[in-house]
Amino acid sequence: MEDRELLRLAIEARKNAYCPYSNFPVGAALLCADGTVYTGVNVENASYGLTMCAERVAIFKAVSEGKRDFVKLAVVCNAKRCSPCGACRQVIHEHAPDIEILMGNPNGEFTRTTIQALLPQAFESGDLMPE
Ligand code: THU
């Protein structure tokens, strides 16, 4: 799938963001190795800390549907480029340590990076040592 198409899906999904507290909608589109795409939006809560970011919604939707191989993630918000938060970086790394990330905005501008660049030396399963 073309980068522009994945970004377009993230831009479209962003319209469904539930963000009455921040008024900052975020959209994500996750491309799986089999060509399917799972979208996500930020879902906020009156108890602010319960908010779930768009990236994690997309990943959790895909994983809960049995998907395990991910190729590319587009994230879009009203910024120069939409950079995933630290919590999302850790979750992205867990499920897709080699994934490419497109950080964009609703005008279609974007920059390309990888989770390796965004979260070098991540904590990972191999670091878990039994006591
Ligand atoms: N947000 C995301 O959805 N993804 C990120 O990576 C950064 C932040 C959301 C959370 C909250 O609803 C709003 O953006 C403002 O922080």
Coordinates of N, CA and C and ligand atoms in Angstrom, one line a residue:
M1 N 0.8 -1.2 0.0 CA 0.0 0.0 0.0 C 0.9 1.3 0.0
E2 N 0.5 2.2 -0.8 CA 1.2 3.5 -0.9 C 1.1 4.2 0.5
D3 N 2.2 4.9 0.8 CA 2.2 5.7 2.0 C 1.1 6.7 2.1
R4 N 0.8 7.3 0.9 CA -0.3 8.3 0.9 C -1.7 7.8 1.2
E5 N -1.9 6.5 0.8 CA -3.1 5.9 1.1 C -3.2 5.5 2.6
L6 N -2.2 5.1 3.2 CA -2.2 4.8 4.6 C -2.4 6.0 5.4
L7 N -1.8 7.1 5.0 CA -2.0 8.4 5.7 C -3.4 8.9 5.5
R8 N -4.0 8.7 4.4 CA -5.4 9.1 4.1 C -6.3 8.3 5.1
L9 N -6.0 7.0 5.3 CA -6.9 6.2 6.2 C -6.8 6.8 7.6
A10 N -5.6 7.2 8.0 CA -5.4 7.8 9.4 C -6.1 9.1 9.5
I11 N -6.0 9.9 8.4 CA -6.7 11.2 8.4 C -8.2 11.0 8.5
E12 N -8.7 10.0 7.8 CA -10.2 9.7 7.8 C -10.6 9.2 9.2
A13 N -9.8 8.3 9.7 CA -10.1 7.7 11.1 C -10.2 8.8 12.1
R14 N -9.3 9.8 12.0 CA -9.1 10.8 13.0 C -10.5 11.5 13.3
K15 N -11.3 11.5 12.3 CA -12.7 12.2 12.4 C -13.5 11.5 13.6
N16 N -13.1 10.3 13.9 CA -13.9 9.5 14.9 C -13.3 9.7 16.3
A17 N -12.2 10.5 16.4 CA -11.6 10.6 17.7 C -12.6 11.1 18.8
Y18 N -12.5 10.5 20.0 CA -13.3 10.9 21.1 C -12.4 11.7 22.0
C19 N -12.4 13.0 21.9 CA -11.5 13.8 22.6 C -12.1 15.1 23.1
P20 N -13.2 15.0 23.9 CA -13.9 16.2 24.4 C -13.1 17.0 25.4
Y21 N -12.0 16.4 25.9 CA -11.3 17.1 27.0 C -10.1 17.9 26.4
S22 N -9.4 17.3 25.5 CA -8.2 17.9 24.9 C -8.6 18.7 23.6
N23 N -9.7 18.2 22.9 CA -10.0 18.7 21.6 C -8.8 18.6 20.7
F24 N -8.1 17.5 20.8 CA -6.9 17.2 20.0 C -7.1 15.8 19.4
P25 N -7.7 15.8 18.2 CA -8.0 14.4 17.6 C -6.7 13.9 17.0
V26 N -6.5 12.6 17.2 CA -5.4 11.9 16.6 C -5.9 10.6 15.9
G27 N -5.4 10.4 14.7 CA -5.8 9.2 13.9 C -4.6 8.3 13.6
A28 N -4.8 7.0 13.6 CA -3.7 6.1 13.2 C -4.2 5.1 12.3
A29 N -3.3 4.6 11.4 CA -3.6 3.5 10.5 C -2.4 2.5 10.5
L30 N -2.7 1.2 10.8 CA -1.7 0.2 10.9 C -1.8 -0.8 9.8
L31 N -0.7 -0.9 9.0 CA -0.7 -1.8 7.9 C -0.1 -3.1 8.3
C32 N -0.9 -4.2 8.2 CA -0.4 -5.5 8.5 C 0.2 -6.2 7.3
A33 N 1.1 -7.2 7.6 CA 1.8 -7.9 6.5 C 0.9 -8.5 5.5
D34 N -0.3 -8.9 5.9 CA -1.3 -9.5 4.9 C -2.1 -8.4 4.1
G35 N -1.7 -7.2 4.3 CA -2.3 -6.1 3.5 C -3.6 -5.4 4.2
T36 N -4.0 -6.0 5.3 CA -5.2 -5.4 6.0 C -4.7 -4.2 6.8
V37 N -5.6 -3.3 7.1 CA -5.3 -2.1 7.8 C -6.3 -2.0 9.0
Y38 N -5.7 -1.7 10.2 CA -6.5 -1.4 11.3 C -6.3 0.1 11.7
T39 N -7.4 0.8 11.9 CA -7.3 2.2 12.3 C -7.5 2.4 13.8
G40 N -7.1 3.5 14.3 CA -7.4 3.8 15.7 C -7.5 5.3 15.9
V41 N -8.2 5.7 17.0 CA -8.3 7.1 17.3 C -8.0 7.2 18.8
N42 N -7.7 8.4 19.3 CA -7.6 8.6 20.8 C -9.0 8.6 21.4
V43 N -9.1 7.9 22.5 CA -10.4 7.7 23.2 C -10.2 8.2 24.6
E44 N -10.7 9.4 24.9 CA -10.5 10.0 26.2 C -11.5 9.7 27.2
N45 N -11.3 10.1 28.5 CA -12.2 9.8 29.6 C -12.2 11.0 30.5
A46 N -13.4 11.1 31.2 CA -13.5 12.2 32.3 C -12.4 12.0 33.3
S47 N -12.0 10.8 33.6 CA -10.9 10.5 34.4 C -9.7 10.5 33.5
Y48 N -9.0 11.6 33.3 CA -8.1 11.9 32.2 C -7.1 10.8 31.9
G49 N -6.6 10.3 33.0 CA -5.5 9.3 32.9 C -5.9 8.0 32.2
L50 N -7.1 7.8 32.0 CA -7.6 6.6 31.4 C -7.6 6.7 29.9
T51 N -7.2 7.8 29.4 CA -7.2 8.1 27.9 C -6.3 7.0 27.2
M52 N -6.8 6.6 26.1 CA -6.0 5.7 25.2 C -5.7 6.3 23.9
C53 N -4.4 6.3 23.6 CA -3.9 6.9 22.3 C -4.3 6.2 21.1
A54 N -4.4 6.9 20.0 CA -4.8 6.3 18.7 C -3.9 5.2 18.3
E55 N -2.6 5.3 18.5 CA -1.7 4.2 18.0 C -2.0 2.9 18.8
R56 N -2.2 3.0 20.1 CA -2.4 1.8 20.8 C -3.8 1.2 20.5
V57 N -4.8 2.0 20.3 CA -6.1 1.5 19.9 C -5.9 0.7 18.6
A58 N -5.2 1.2 17.6 CA -5.0 0.5 16.3 C -4.3 -0.8 16.6
I59 N -3.2 -0.8 17.4 CA -2.4 -2.0 17.6 C -3.3 -3.0 18.4
F60 N -4.0 -2.6 19.4 CA -4.8 -3.5 20.2 C -5.9 -4.1 19.4
K61 N -6.5 -3.3 18.5 CA -7.6 -3.9 17.6 C -7.0 -5.0 16.8
A62 N -5.8 -4.7 16.2 CA -5.2 -5.7 15.3 C -4.8 -7.0 16.0
V63 N -4.2 -6.8 17.1 CA -3.7 -8.0 17.9 C -4.9 -8.8 18.4
S64 N -5.9 -8.1 18.8 CA -7.1 -8.9 19.3 C -7.9 -9.6 18.2
E65 N -7.6 -9.2 16.9 CA -8.2 -9.9 15.8 C -7.2 -11.0 15.3
G66 N -6.1 -11.2 16.0 CA -5.2 -12.3 15.6 C -4.0 -11.9 14.7
K67 N -3.9 -10.6 14.4 CA -2.8 -10.1 13.6 C -1.5 -10.1 14.4
R68 N -0.4 -10.4 13.8 CA 0.9 -10.4 14.5 C 2.0 -9.7 13.8
D69 N 1.9 -9.6 12.5 CA 2.9 -9.0 11.6 C 2.5 -7.7 11.1
F70 N 3.3 -6.7 11.4 CA 3.0 -5.3 11.1 C 4.1 -4.7 10.3
V71 N 3.7 -3.9 9.3 CA 4.7 -3.3 8.3 C 4.9 -1.8 8.5
K72 N 3.8 -1.1 8.7 CA 3.9 0.4 8.7 C 2.7 0.9 9.5
L73 N 3.0 2.1 10.2 CA 2.0 2.7 11.0 C 2.0 4.2 10.7
A74 N 0.9 4.7 10.3 CA 0.7 6.2 10.1 C 0.0 6.8 11.2
V75 N 0.5 7.9 11.7 CA -0.1 8.7 12.8 C -0.3 10.1 12.4
V76 N -1.5 10.6 12.6 CA -1.8 12.0 12.1 C -2.5 12.8 13.2
C77 N -2.0 14.0 13.4 CA -2.6 15.0 14.3 C -2.3 16.4 13.8
N78 N -2.9 17.4 14.4 CA -2.7 18.8 14.0 C -1.3 19.3 14.5
A79 N -0.3 18.8 14.0 CA 1.1 19.3 14.4 C 1.9 19.2 13.1
K80 N 3.2 19.7 13.2 CA 4.0 19.6 12.0 C 4.1 18.1 11.6
R81 N 4.4 17.3 12.6 CA 4.3 15.8 12.4 C 3.9 15.3 13.7
C82 N 3.2 14.2 13.6 CA 2.6 13.6 14.9 C 3.5 12.5 15.4
S83 N 4.2 12.8 16.5 CA 5.2 11.9 17.1 C 4.5 11.1 18.2
P84 N 4.6 9.8 18.1 CA 4.0 8.9 19.1 C 4.6 9.2 20.5
C85 N 3.7 9.1 21.5 CA 4.1 9.4 22.9 C 5.0 8.2 23.4
G86 N 5.6 8.3 24.5 CA 6.5 7.3 25.0 C 5.8 6.0 25.3
A87 N 4.6 6.0 25.9 CA 3.9 4.8 26.1 C 3.6 4.1 24.8
C88 N 3.2 4.8 23.8 CA 2.9 4.2 22.5 C 4.2 3.6 21.9
R89 N 5.3 4.3 22.1 CA 6.5 3.7 21.5 C 6.8 2.4 22.1
Q90 N 6.7 2.2 23.4 CA 6.9 1.0 24.0 C 6.0 -0.1 23.5
V91 N 4.7 0.2 23.3 CA 3.8 -0.8 22.8 C 4.0 -1.1 21.4
I92 N 4.4 -0.1 20.6 CA 4.7 -0.3 19.2 C 5.9 -1.3 19.1
H93 N 6.9 -1.0 19.9 CA 8.1 -1.8 19.9 C 7.8 -3.3 20.3
E94 N 6.9 -3.5 21.2 CA 6.6 -4.9 21.7 C 6.1 -5.7 20.5
H95 N 5.2 -5.1 19.7 CA 4.5 -5.8 18.6 C 5.2 -5.7 17.3
A96 N 6.0 -4.7 17.1 CA 6.5 -4.5 15.8 C 7.9 -3.8 15.9
P97 N 8.9 -4.5 16.3 CA 10.2 -3.8 16.6 C 10.9 -3.3 15.4
D98 N 10.5 -3.7 14.2 CA 11.1 -3.2 13.0 C 10.2 -2.3 12.1
I99 N 9.1 -1.9 12.7 CA 8.1 -1.2 11.9 C 8.5 0.2 11.5
E100 N 8.0 0.6 10.3 CA 8.3 2.0 9.8 C 7.1 2.8 10.3
I101 N 7.4 4.1 10.6 CA 6.3 5.0 11.1 C 6.2 6.3 10.2
L102 N 5.0 6.6 9.8 CA 4.8 7.9 9.1 C 4.1 8.8 10.1
M103 N 4.8 9.9 10.3 CA 4.3 10.9 11.3 C 3.8 12.1 10.4
G104 N 2.4 12.3 10.4 CA 1.9 13.3 9.5 C 0.9 14.2 10.1
N105 N 0.3 15.0 9.3 CA -0.8 15.9 9.7 C -1.9 15.9 8.7
P106 N -3.0 16.5 9.0 CA -4.2 16.4 8.1 C -4.0 17.0 6.7
N107 N -2.9 17.8 6.5 CA -2.6 18.4 5.2 C -1.9 17.4 4.3
G108 N -1.6 16.2 4.9 CA -0.9 15.2 4.1 C 0.6 15.3 4.1
E109 N 1.1 16.3 4.9 CA 2.6 16.4 5.1 C 3.0 15.3 6.1
F110 N 4.2 14.7 5.9 CA 4.6 13.7 6.8 C 6.1 13.5 6.8
T111 N 6.7 12.9 7.8 CA 8.1 12.5 7.8 C 8.1 11.0 8.2
R112 N 9.1 10.4 7.7 CA 9.2 8.9 7.9 C 10.3 8.6 8.9
T113 N 10.0 7.6 9.8 CA 11.0 7.2 10.7 C 10.7 5.7 11.0
T114 N 11.4 5.2 12.1 CA 11.2 3.8 12.5 C 11.1 3.8 14.0
I115 N 10.5 2.7 14.5 CA 10.4 2.6 16.0 C 11.8 2.4 16.6
Q116 N 12.8 1.9 15.8 CA 14.1 1.7 16.3 C 14.7 3.1 16.5
A117 N 14.4 4.1 15.7 CA 15.0 5.4 15.8 C 14.2 6.1 17.0
L118 N 12.9 5.9 17.1 CA 12.2 6.6 18.2 C 12.4 6.0 19.5
L119 N 12.7 4.7 19.6 CA 12.9 4.1 20.9 C 14.1 3.1 20.9
P120 N 15.3 3.7 20.8 CA 16.5 2.9 20.8 C 16.7 2.2 22.2
Q121 N 17.3 1.0 22.2 CA 17.6 0.3 23.5 C 16.3 0.1 24.3
A122 N 15.2 -0.3 23.6 CA 13.9 -0.4 24.3 C 14.0 -1.6 25.4
F123 N 13.2 -1.5 26.4 CA 13.0 -2.6 27.3 C 12.2 -3.6 26.5
E124 N 12.7 -4.9 26.6 CA 12.0 -5.9 25.8 C 12.0 -7.2 26.5
S125 N 11.3 -8.2 26.0 CA 11.0 -9.5 26.7 C 12.3 -10.1 27.1
G126 N 13.4 -10.0 26.3 CA 14.7 -10.6 26.6 C 15.3 -10.0 27.8
D127 N 14.8 -8.9 28.3 CA 15.4 -8.2 29.5 C 14.7 -8.7 30.7
L128 N 13.7 -9.5 30.6 CA 13.0 -10.0 31.8 C 13.7 -11.2 32.4
M129 N 14.3 -11.0 33.5 CA 15.1 -12.1 34.1 C 14.3 -12.6 35.4
P130 N 14.1 -13.9 35.5 CA 13.4 -14.4 36.7 C 14.3 -14.2 37.9
E131 N 13.7 -13.9 39.0 CA 14.5 -13.6 40.3 C 15.1 -14.9 40.8
Ligands
THU1 N1 -2.4 11.3 21.8 C1 -2.5 10.2 21.0 O1 -3.5 9.7 20.6 N2 -1.3 9.7 20.5 C2 0.0 10.2 20.9 O2 1.0 9.6 20.6 C3 0.1 11.4 21.7 C4 -1.2 11.9 22.3 C5 -3.7 11.8 22.3 C6 -3.9 11.6 23.8 C7 -4.9 12.7 24.1 O3 -6.2 12.3 23.8 C8 -4.5 13.8 23.2 O4 -3.7 13.2 22.2 C9 -3.7 15.0 23.8 O5 -2.6 14.5 24.5

